[in-house]
Short mmCIF file of C-alpha atoms and ligand atoms in Angstrom, two decimals:
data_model
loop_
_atom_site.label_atom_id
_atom_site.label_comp_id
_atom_site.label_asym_id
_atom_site.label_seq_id
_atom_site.Cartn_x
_atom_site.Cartn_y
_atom_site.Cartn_z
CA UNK A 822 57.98 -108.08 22.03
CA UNK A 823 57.08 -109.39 25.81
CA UNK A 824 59.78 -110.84 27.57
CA UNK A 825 58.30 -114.16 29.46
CA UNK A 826 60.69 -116.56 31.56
CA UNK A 827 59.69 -119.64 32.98
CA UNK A 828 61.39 -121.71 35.79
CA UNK A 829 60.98 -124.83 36.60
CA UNK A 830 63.24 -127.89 37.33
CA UNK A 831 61.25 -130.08 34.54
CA UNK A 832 62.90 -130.38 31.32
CA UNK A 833 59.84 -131.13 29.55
CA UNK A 834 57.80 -128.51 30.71
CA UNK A 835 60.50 -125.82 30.50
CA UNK A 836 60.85 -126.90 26.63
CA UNK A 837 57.20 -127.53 25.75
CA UNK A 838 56.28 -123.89 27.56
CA UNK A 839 58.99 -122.35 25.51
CA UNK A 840 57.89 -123.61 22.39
CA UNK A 841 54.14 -122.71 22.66
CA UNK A 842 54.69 -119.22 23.91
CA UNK A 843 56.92 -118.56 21.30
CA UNK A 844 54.62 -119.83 18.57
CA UNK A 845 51.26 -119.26 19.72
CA UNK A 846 51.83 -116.23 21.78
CA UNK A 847 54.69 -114.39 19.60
CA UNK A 848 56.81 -113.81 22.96
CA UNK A 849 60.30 -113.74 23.57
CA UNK A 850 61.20 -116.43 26.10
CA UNK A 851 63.94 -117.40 28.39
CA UNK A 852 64.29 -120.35 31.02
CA UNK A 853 66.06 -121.66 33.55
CA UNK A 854 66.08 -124.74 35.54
CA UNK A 855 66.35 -123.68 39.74
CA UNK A 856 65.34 -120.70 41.56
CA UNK A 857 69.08 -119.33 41.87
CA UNK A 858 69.30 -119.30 38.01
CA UNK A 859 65.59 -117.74 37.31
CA UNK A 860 66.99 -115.11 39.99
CA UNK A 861 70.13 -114.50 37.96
CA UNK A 862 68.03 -114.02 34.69
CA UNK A 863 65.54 -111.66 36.38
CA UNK A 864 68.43 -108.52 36.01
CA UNK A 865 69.80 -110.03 32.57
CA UNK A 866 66.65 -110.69 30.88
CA UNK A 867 64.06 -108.13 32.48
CA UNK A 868 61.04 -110.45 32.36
CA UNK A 869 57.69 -108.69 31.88
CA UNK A 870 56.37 -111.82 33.35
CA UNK A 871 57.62 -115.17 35.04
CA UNK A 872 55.90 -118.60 35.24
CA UNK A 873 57.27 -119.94 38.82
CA UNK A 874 57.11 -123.64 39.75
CA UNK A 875 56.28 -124.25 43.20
CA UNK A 876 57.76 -127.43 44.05
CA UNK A 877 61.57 -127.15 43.27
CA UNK A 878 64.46 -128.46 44.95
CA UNK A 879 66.49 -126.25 46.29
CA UNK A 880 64.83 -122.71 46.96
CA UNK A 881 60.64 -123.43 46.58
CA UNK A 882 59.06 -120.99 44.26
CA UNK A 883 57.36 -119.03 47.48
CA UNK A 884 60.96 -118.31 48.47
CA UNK A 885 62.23 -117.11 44.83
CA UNK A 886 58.87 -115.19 44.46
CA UNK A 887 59.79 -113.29 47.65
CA UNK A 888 63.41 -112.67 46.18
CA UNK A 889 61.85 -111.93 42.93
CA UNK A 890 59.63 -108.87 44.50
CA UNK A 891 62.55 -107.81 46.51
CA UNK A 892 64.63 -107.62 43.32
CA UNK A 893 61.85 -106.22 40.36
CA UNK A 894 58.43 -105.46 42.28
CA UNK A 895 56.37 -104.96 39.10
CA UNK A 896 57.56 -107.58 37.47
CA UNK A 897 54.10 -109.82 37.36
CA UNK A 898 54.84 -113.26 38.78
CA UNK A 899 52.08 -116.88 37.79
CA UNK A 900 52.73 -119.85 40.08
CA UNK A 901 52.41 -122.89 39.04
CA UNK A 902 51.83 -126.45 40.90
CA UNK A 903 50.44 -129.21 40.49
CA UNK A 904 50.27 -130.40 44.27
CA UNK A 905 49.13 -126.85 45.16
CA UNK A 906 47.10 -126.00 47.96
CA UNK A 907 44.64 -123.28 49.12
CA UNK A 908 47.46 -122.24 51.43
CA UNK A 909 50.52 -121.99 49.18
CA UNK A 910 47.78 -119.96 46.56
CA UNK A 911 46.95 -117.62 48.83
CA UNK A 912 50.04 -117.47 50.60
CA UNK A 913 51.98 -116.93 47.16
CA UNK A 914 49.13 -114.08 46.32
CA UNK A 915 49.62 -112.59 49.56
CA UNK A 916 53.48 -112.19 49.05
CA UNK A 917 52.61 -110.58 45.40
CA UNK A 918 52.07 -113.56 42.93
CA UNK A 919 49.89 -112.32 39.89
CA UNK A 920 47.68 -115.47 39.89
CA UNK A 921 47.86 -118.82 40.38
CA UNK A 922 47.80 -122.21 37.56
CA UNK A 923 47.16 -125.64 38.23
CA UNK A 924 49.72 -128.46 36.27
CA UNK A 925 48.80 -130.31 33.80
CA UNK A 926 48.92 -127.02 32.12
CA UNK A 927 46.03 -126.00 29.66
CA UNK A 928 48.04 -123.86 26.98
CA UNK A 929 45.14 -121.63 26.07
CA UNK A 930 44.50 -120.79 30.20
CA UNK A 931 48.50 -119.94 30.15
CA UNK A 932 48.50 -117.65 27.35
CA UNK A 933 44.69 -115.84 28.43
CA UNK A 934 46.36 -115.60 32.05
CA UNK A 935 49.52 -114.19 30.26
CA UNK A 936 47.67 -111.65 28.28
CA UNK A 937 46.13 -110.41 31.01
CA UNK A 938 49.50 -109.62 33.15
CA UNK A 939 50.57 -107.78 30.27
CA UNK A 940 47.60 -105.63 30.16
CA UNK A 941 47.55 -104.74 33.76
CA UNK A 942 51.39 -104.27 33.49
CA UNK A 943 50.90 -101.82 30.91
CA UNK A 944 48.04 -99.78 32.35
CA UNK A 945 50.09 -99.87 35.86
CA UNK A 946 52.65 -98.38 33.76
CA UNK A 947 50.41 -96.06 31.90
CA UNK A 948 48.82 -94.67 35.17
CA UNK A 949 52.59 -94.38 36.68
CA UNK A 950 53.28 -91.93 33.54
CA UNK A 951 50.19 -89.91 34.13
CA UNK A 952 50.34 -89.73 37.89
CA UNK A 953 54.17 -88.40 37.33
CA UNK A 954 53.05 -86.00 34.69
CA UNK A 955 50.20 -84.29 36.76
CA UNK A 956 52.68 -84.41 39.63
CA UNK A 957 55.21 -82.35 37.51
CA UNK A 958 52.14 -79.90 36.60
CA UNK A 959 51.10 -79.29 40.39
CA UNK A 960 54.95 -78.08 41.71
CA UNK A 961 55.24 -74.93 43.70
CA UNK A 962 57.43 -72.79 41.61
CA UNK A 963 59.57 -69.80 43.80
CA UNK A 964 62.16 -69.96 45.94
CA UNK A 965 61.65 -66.47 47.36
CA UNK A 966 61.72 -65.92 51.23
CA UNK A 967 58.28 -65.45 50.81
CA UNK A 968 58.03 -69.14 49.48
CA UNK A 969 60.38 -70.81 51.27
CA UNK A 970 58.25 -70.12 54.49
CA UNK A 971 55.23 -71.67 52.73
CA UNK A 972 57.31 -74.95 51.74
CA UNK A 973 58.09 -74.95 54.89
CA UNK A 974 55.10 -74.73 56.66
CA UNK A 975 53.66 -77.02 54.06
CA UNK A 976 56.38 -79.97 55.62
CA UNK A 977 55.60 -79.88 58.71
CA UNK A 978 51.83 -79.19 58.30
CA UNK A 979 51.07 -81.69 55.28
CA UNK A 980 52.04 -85.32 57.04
CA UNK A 981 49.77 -84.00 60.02
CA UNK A 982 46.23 -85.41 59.83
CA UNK A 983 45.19 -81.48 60.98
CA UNK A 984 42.47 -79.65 59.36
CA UNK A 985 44.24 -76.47 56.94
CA UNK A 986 42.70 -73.49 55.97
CA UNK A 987 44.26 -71.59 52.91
CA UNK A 988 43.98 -68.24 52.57
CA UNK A 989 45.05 -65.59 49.70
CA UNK A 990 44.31 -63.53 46.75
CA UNK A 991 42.66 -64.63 43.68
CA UNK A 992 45.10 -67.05 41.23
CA UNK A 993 47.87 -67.04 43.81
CA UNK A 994 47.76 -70.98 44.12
CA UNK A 995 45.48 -71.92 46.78
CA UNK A 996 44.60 -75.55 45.19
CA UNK A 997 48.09 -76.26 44.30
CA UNK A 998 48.84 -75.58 48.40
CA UNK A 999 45.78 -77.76 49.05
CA UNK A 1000 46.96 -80.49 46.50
CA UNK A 1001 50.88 -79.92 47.92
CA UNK A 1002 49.46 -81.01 51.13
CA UNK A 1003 47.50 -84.07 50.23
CA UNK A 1004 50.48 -85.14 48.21
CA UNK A 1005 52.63 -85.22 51.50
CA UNK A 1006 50.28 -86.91 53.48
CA UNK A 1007 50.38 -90.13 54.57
CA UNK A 1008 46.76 -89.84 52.65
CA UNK A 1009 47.70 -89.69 49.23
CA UNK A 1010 47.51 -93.07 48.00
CA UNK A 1011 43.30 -92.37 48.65
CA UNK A 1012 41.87 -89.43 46.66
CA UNK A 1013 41.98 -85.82 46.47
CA UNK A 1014 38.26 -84.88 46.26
CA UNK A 1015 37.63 -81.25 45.40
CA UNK A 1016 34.22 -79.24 46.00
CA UNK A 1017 33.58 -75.76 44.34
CA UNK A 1018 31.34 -74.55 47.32
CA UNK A 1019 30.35 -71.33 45.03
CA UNK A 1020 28.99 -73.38 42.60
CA UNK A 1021 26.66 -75.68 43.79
CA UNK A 1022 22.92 -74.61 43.42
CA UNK A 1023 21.00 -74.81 47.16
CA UNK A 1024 18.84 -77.73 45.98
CA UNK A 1025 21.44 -79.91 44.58
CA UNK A 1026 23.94 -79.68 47.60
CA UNK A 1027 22.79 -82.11 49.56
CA UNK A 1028 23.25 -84.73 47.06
CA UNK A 1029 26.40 -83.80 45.55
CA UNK A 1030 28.40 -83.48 48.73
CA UNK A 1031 26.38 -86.63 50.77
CA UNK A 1032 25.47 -88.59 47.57
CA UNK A 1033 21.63 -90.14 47.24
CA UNK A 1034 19.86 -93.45 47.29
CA UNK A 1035 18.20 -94.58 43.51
CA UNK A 1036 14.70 -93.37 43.63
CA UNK A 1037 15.14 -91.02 46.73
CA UNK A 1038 13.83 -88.07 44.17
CA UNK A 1039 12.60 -87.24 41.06
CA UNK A 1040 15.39 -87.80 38.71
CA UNK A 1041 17.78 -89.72 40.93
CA UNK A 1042 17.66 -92.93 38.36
CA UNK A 1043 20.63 -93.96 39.90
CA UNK A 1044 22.72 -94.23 43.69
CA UNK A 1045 24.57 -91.97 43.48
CA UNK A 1046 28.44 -91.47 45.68
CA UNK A 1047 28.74 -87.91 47.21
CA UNK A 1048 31.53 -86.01 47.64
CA UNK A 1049 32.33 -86.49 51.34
CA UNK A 1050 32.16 -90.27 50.41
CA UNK A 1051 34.24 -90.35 47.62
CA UNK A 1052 36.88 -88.62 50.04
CA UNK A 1053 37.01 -91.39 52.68
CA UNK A 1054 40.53 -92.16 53.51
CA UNK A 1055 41.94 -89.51 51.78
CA UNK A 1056 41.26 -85.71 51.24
CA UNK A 1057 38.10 -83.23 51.13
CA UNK A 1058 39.33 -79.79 49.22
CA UNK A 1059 36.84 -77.41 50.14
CA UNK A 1060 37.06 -74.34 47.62
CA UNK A 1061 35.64 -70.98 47.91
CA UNK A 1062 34.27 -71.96 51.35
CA UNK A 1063 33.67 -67.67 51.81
CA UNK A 1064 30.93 -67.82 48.95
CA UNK A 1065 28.68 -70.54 50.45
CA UNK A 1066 25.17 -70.00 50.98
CA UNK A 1067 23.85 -70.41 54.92
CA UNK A 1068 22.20 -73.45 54.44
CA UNK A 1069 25.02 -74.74 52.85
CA UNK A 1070 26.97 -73.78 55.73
CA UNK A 1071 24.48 -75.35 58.09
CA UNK A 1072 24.73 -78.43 56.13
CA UNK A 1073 28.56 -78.71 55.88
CA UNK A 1074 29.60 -77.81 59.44
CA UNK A 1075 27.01 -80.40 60.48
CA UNK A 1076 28.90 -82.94 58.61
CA UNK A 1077 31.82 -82.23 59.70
CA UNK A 1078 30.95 -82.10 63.62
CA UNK A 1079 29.87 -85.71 63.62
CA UNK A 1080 32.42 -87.05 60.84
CA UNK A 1081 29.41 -88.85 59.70
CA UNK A 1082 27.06 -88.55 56.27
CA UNK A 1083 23.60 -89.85 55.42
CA UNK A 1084 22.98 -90.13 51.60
CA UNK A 1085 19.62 -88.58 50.40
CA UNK A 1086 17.05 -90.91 50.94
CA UNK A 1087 19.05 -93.55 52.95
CA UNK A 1088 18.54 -94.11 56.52
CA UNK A 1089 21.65 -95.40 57.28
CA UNK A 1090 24.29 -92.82 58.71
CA UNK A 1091 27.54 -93.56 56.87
CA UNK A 1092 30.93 -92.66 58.21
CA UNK A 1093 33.45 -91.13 57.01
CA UNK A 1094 37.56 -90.61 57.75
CA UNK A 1095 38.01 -87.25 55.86
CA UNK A 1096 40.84 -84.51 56.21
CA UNK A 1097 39.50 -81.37 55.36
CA UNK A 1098 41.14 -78.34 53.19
CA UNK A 1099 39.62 -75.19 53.22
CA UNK A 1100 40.43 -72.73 50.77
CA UNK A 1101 38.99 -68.74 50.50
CA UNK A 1102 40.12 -65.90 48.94
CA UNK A 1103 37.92 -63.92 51.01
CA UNK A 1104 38.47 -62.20 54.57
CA UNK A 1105 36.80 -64.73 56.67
CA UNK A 1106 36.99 -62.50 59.53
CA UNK A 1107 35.61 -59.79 58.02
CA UNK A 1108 33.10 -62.61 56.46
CA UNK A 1109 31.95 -63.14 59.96
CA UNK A 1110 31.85 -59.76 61.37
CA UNK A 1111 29.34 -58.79 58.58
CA UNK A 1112 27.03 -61.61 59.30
CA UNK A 1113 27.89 -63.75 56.28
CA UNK A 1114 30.14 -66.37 57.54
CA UNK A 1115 29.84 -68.69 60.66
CA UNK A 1116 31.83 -68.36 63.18
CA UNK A 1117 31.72 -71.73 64.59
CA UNK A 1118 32.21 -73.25 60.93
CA UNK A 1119 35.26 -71.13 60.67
CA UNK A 1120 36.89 -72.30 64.00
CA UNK A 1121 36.14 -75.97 62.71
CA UNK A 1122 37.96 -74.98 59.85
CA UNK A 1123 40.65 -73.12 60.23
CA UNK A 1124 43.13 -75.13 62.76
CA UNK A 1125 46.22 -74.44 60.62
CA UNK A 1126 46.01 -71.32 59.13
CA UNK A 1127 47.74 -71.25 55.69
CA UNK A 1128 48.60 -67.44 53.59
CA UNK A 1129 49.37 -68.02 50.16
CA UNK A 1130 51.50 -64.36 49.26
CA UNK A 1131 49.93 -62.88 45.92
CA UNK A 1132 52.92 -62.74 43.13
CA UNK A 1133 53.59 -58.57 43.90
CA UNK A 1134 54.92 -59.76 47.10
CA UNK A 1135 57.43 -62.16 45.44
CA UNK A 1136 57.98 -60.32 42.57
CA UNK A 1137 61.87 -62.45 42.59
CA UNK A 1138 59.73 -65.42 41.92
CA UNK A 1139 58.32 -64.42 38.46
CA UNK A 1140 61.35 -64.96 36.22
CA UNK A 1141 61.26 -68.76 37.11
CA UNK A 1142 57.45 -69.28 36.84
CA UNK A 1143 57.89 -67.44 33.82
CA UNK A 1144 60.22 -70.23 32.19
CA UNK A 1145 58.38 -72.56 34.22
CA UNK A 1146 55.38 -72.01 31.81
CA UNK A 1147 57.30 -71.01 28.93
CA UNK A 1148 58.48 -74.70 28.83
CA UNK A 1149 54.70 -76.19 29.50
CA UNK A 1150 53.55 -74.02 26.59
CA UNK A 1151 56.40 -75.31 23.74
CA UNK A 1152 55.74 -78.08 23.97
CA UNK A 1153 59.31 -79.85 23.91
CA UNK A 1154 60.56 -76.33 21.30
CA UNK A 1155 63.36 -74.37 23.75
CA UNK A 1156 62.15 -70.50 24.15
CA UNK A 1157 62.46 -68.08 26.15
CA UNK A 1158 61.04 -64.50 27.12
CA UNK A 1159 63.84 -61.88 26.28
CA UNK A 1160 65.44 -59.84 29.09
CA UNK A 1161 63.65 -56.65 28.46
CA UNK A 1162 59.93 -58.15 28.36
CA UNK A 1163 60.90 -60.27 31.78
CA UNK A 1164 61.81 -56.81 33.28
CA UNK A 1165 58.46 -55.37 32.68
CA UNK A 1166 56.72 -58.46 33.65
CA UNK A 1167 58.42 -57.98 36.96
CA UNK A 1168 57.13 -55.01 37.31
CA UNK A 1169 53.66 -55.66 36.51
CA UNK A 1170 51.50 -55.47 39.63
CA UNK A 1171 49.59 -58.96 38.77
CA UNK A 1172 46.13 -58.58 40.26
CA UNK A 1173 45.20 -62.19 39.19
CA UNK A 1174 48.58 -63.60 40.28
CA UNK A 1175 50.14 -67.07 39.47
CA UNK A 1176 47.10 -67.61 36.80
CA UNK A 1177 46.95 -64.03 35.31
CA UNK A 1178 51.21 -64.60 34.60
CA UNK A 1179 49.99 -68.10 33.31
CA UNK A 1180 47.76 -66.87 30.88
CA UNK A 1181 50.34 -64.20 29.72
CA UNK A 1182 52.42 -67.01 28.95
CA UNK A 1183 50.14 -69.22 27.33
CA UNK A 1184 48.69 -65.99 24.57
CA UNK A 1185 52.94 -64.82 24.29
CA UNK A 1186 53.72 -68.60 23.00
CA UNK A 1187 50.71 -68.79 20.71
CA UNK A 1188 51.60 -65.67 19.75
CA UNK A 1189 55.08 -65.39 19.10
CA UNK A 1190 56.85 -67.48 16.11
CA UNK A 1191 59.91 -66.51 17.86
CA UNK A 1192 62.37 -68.59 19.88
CA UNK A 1193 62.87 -65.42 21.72
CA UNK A 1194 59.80 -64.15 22.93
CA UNK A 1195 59.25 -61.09 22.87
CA UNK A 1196 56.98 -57.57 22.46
CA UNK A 1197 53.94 -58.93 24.35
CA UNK A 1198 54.39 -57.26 27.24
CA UNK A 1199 51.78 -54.44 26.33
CA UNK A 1200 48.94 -57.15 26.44
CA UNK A 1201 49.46 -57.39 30.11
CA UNK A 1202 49.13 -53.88 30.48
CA UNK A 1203 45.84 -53.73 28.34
CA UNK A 1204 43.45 -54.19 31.02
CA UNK A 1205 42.25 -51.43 33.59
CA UNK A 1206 45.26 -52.18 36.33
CA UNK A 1207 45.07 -49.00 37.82
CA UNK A 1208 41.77 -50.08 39.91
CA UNK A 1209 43.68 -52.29 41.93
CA UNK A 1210 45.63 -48.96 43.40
CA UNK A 1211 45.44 -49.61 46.95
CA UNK A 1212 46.61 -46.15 48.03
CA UNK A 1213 45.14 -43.89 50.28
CA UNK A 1214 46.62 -40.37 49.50
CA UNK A 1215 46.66 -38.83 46.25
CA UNK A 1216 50.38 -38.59 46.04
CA UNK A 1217 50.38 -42.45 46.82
CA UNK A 1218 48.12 -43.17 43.75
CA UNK A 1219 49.36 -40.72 41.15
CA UNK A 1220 53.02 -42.11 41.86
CA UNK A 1221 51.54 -45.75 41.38
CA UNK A 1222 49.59 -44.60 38.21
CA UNK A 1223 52.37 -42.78 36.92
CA UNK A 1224 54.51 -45.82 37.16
CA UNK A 1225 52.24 -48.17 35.63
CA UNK A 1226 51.23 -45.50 32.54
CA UNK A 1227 55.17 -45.19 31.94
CA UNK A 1228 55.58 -48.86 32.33
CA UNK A 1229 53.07 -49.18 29.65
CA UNK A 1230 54.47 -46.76 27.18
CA UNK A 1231 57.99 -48.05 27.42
CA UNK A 1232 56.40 -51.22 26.46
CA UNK A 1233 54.60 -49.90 23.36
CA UNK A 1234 57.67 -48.34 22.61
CA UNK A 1235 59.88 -51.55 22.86
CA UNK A 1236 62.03 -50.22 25.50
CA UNK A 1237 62.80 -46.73 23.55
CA UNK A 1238 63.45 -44.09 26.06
CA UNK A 1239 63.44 -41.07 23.64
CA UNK A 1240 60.65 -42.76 21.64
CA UNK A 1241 58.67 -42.76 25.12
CA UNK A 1242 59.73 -39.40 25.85
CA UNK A 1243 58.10 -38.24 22.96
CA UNK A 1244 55.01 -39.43 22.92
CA UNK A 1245 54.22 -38.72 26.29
CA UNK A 1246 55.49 -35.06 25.94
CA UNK A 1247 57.97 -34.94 28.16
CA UNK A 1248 62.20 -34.65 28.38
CA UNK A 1249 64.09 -37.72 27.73
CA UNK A 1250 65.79 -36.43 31.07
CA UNK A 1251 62.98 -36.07 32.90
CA UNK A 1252 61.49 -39.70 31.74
CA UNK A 1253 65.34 -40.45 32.92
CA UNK A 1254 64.87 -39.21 36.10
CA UNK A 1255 61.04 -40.60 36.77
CA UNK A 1256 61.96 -44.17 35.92
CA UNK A 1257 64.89 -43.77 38.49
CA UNK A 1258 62.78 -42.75 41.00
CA UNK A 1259 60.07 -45.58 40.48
CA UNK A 1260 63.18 -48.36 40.41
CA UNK A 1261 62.62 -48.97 36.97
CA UNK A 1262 65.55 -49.65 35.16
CA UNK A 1263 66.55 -48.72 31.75
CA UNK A 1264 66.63 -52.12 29.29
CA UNK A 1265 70.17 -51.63 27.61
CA UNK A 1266 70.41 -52.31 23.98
CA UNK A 1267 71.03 -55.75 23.22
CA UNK A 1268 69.10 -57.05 26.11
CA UNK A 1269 66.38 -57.18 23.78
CA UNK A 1270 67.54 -60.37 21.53
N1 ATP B 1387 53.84 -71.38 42.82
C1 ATP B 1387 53.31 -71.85 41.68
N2 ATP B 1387 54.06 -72.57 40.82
C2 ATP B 1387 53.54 -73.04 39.67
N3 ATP B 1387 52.29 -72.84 39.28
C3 ATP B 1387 51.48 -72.14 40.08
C4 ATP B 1387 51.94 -71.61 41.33
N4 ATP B 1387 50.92 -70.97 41.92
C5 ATP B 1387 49.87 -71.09 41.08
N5 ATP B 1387 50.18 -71.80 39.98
C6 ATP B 1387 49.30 -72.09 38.83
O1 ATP B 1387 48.44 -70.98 38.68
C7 ATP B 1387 47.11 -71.39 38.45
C8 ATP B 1387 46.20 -70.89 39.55
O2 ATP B 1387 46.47 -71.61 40.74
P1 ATP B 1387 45.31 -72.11 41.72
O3 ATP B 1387 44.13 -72.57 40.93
O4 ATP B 1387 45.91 -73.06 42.68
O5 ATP B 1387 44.97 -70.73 42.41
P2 ATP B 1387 43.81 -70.36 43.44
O6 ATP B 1387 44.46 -69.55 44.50
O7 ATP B 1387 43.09 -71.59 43.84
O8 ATP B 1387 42.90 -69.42 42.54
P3 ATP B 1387 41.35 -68.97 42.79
O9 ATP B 1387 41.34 -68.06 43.97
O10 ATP B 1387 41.03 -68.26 41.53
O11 ATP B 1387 40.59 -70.22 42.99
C9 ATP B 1387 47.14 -72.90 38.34
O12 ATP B 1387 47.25 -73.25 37.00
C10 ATP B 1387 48.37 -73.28 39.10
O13 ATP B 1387 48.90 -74.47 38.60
MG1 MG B 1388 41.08 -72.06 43.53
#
């Protein structure tokens, strides 16, 4: 039931109000008769909205409405007057009011008026929920030194208004960086715009990232808001910047020289306030030495540079981002993955990083019944790893390949030394010594529940 209290100094009103709301509109009311005891009701009572009389002696209602906003901000505040003027209306929407209602009171305007606070106070509070929740979704997990020097970096660089480029492997969290940044800006109450460079087709880019006029071509039925546009005042994510064609390039850099956009078929150039984020998990430098990235788009670009480390080189970080998705994926159930699994996740070399771990997670809770997760490890180990060797000598790349076969077979084994052993024919004591030498350490028994 809505909470609704009403102050005003008249008896008559207070008690006709009262009665109507409670009747008509099913509300649960309160009143009182001076700003100083509507103020002490506001903590009491918790209001989801109050009807405020202007003309009071004592306090005026423009002075409780200030307190009132001070006190409970989204609490949704109606003046009423009946000597009210343009200025007090504004004035009192100005300092917050919801609306404004002219005395004699109409009952039916009060309760339409009402209704509508409610709804807006319920999809503010809705949007709150959802804004927290994504929020919660898009936190850096690791505390690694690795990490810690992005965080930092990310403090100083996101309340800057200067242009970022992000670097790093595949998966490793580029967009979450990117989205980390707008979040700390002193642009985040404007939007986050993301483009997938990679993925628009030549003849459409125009339009998506500048937006078109209605009619300007075949098929443009309707205006239509580009991308750089929809970004004003806030942030431009730029994604996969290395895999954009050279026109695309052309276009873009031209853009972003003049901080100014002209929609397809408008004559008009439109600008625009934009911080850019540029994000690549290519070698731009290389990019450019081989002809297929600009150089002067890449100075534009990259003012701050930005290295997001792939998850092999923060290999402490996985046990956390391990729970961390472990609790996304139950869904409110408490799990965990078992001891001797985690160890051979944090061994796993991880050439799709962050997401590759993700999706582990994900398949291991669908998976597993269990509130111990566990025995899923070999699904990781499935795919053809050993291309990602980056070794030069031999020795180099049988030692990694030797680690990562005996990494698997422990797994298929469940942890089983001498089962290993055996099937691999060779000496428990040798398969002793090999996993010493490669740092990986024996799971004792019991680990495993
Ligand atoms: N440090 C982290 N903490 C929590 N989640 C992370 C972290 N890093 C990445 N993720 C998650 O991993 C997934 C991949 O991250 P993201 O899309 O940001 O990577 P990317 O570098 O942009 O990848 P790609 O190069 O494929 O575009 C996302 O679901 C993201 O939420
Ligand atoms: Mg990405």
């Amino acid at each position: 039931m809505k909470r609704i209290l009403l102050i005003d100094d008249e008896e008559n009103i207070l008690s006709s109000l009262k009665g109507v709301l409670e009747d008509e509109g099913g509300f649960l009311v309160d009143t009182a008769k001076s700003g100083v005891l509507g103020l002490a009701k506001i903590k009491k009572f918790e209001p989801d909205v109050v009807l405020l009389d202007i003309w009071m002696p004592g306090d005026d209602g423009i002075k409780v409405l200030e307190k009132i906003k001070k006190l409970a901000p989204a609490v949704k505040v109606i003046m009423m007057s009946g000597h009210g003027t343009v200025e007090t209306a504004v004035k009192a929407i100005k300092l917050g009011a919801f609306d404004f209602l002219e005395k004699p009171l109409h009952f039916d305007k009060v309760l339409l008026l009402l209704q509508h606070a409610i709804d807006l106070e319920a999809l503010e509070s809705e949007n709150l929920a959802l804004k927290e929740e994504l929020r919660e979704e898009e936190v850096l997990i690791g505390e690694s030194p690795a990490m810690q020097r992005l965080k930092k970096l990310l403090h100083v660089t996101a309340p800057s208004n200067g242009w970022v480029l992000v670097q790093g492997e595949n998966g490793t969290g580029k967009e979450l960086v990117a989205r980390a940044l707008h979040w700390g800006s002193p642009r985040s109450g404007s939007r986050f715009v993301a483009v997938n460079c990679a993925a628009i087709p030549d003849e459409l880019i125009e339009s998506e990232l500048f937006g078109h006029e209605r009619g300007s071509f075949t098929g443009a039925h309707e205006k239509k808001i580009g991308k750089f546009e929809l970004a004003h005042g806030g942030t431009l994510f730029l994604d996969e910047v290395g895999d954009m064609g050279g026109k695309v390039q052309a276009k873009i850099l031209r853009a972003l020289q003049e901080c100014s956009i002209q929609r397809v078929g408008g004559d008009i150039p439109i600008e625009v306030d934009i911080r850019v984020i540029a994000a690549s998990n290519k070698d731009l430098k290389k990019e450019i030495r081989e002809g297929n990235f600009r150089e002067d788009l890449f100075y534009r670009l990259n003012v701050i540079p930005i290295q997001v480390p792939s998850l092999r080189d923060r290999r402490e970080d996985i046990p956390a981002l391990v729970e961390h998705f472990v609790k996304r994926y139950s869904r409110g159930k408490k799990r965990r993955v078992g001891a001797a699994t985690l160890k051979i996740l944090q061994h796993y070399p991880w050439p799709g990083n962050v997401r590759e771990l993700k999706n582990w997670v994900e398949r291991a809770c669908i998976l597993s019944q269990d509130d111990v997760i566990e025995g899923f490890e070999y699904q990781v180990l499935e795919a053809d790893d050993f291309s990602n060797v980056d070794e030069k000598s031999l020795r180099g790349a049988r030692a990694t390949f030797e680690k990562q076969f005996i990494l698997k077979m422990l797994s298929e084994n469940g942890g089983n030394i001498s089962k290993t052993a055996q099937t691999i024919g060779v000496e428990r004591s040798h398969l002793h010594k090999k996993m010493r030498s490669y740092g990986i350490r024996e799971v004792p028994p019991g680990e495993n529940q």
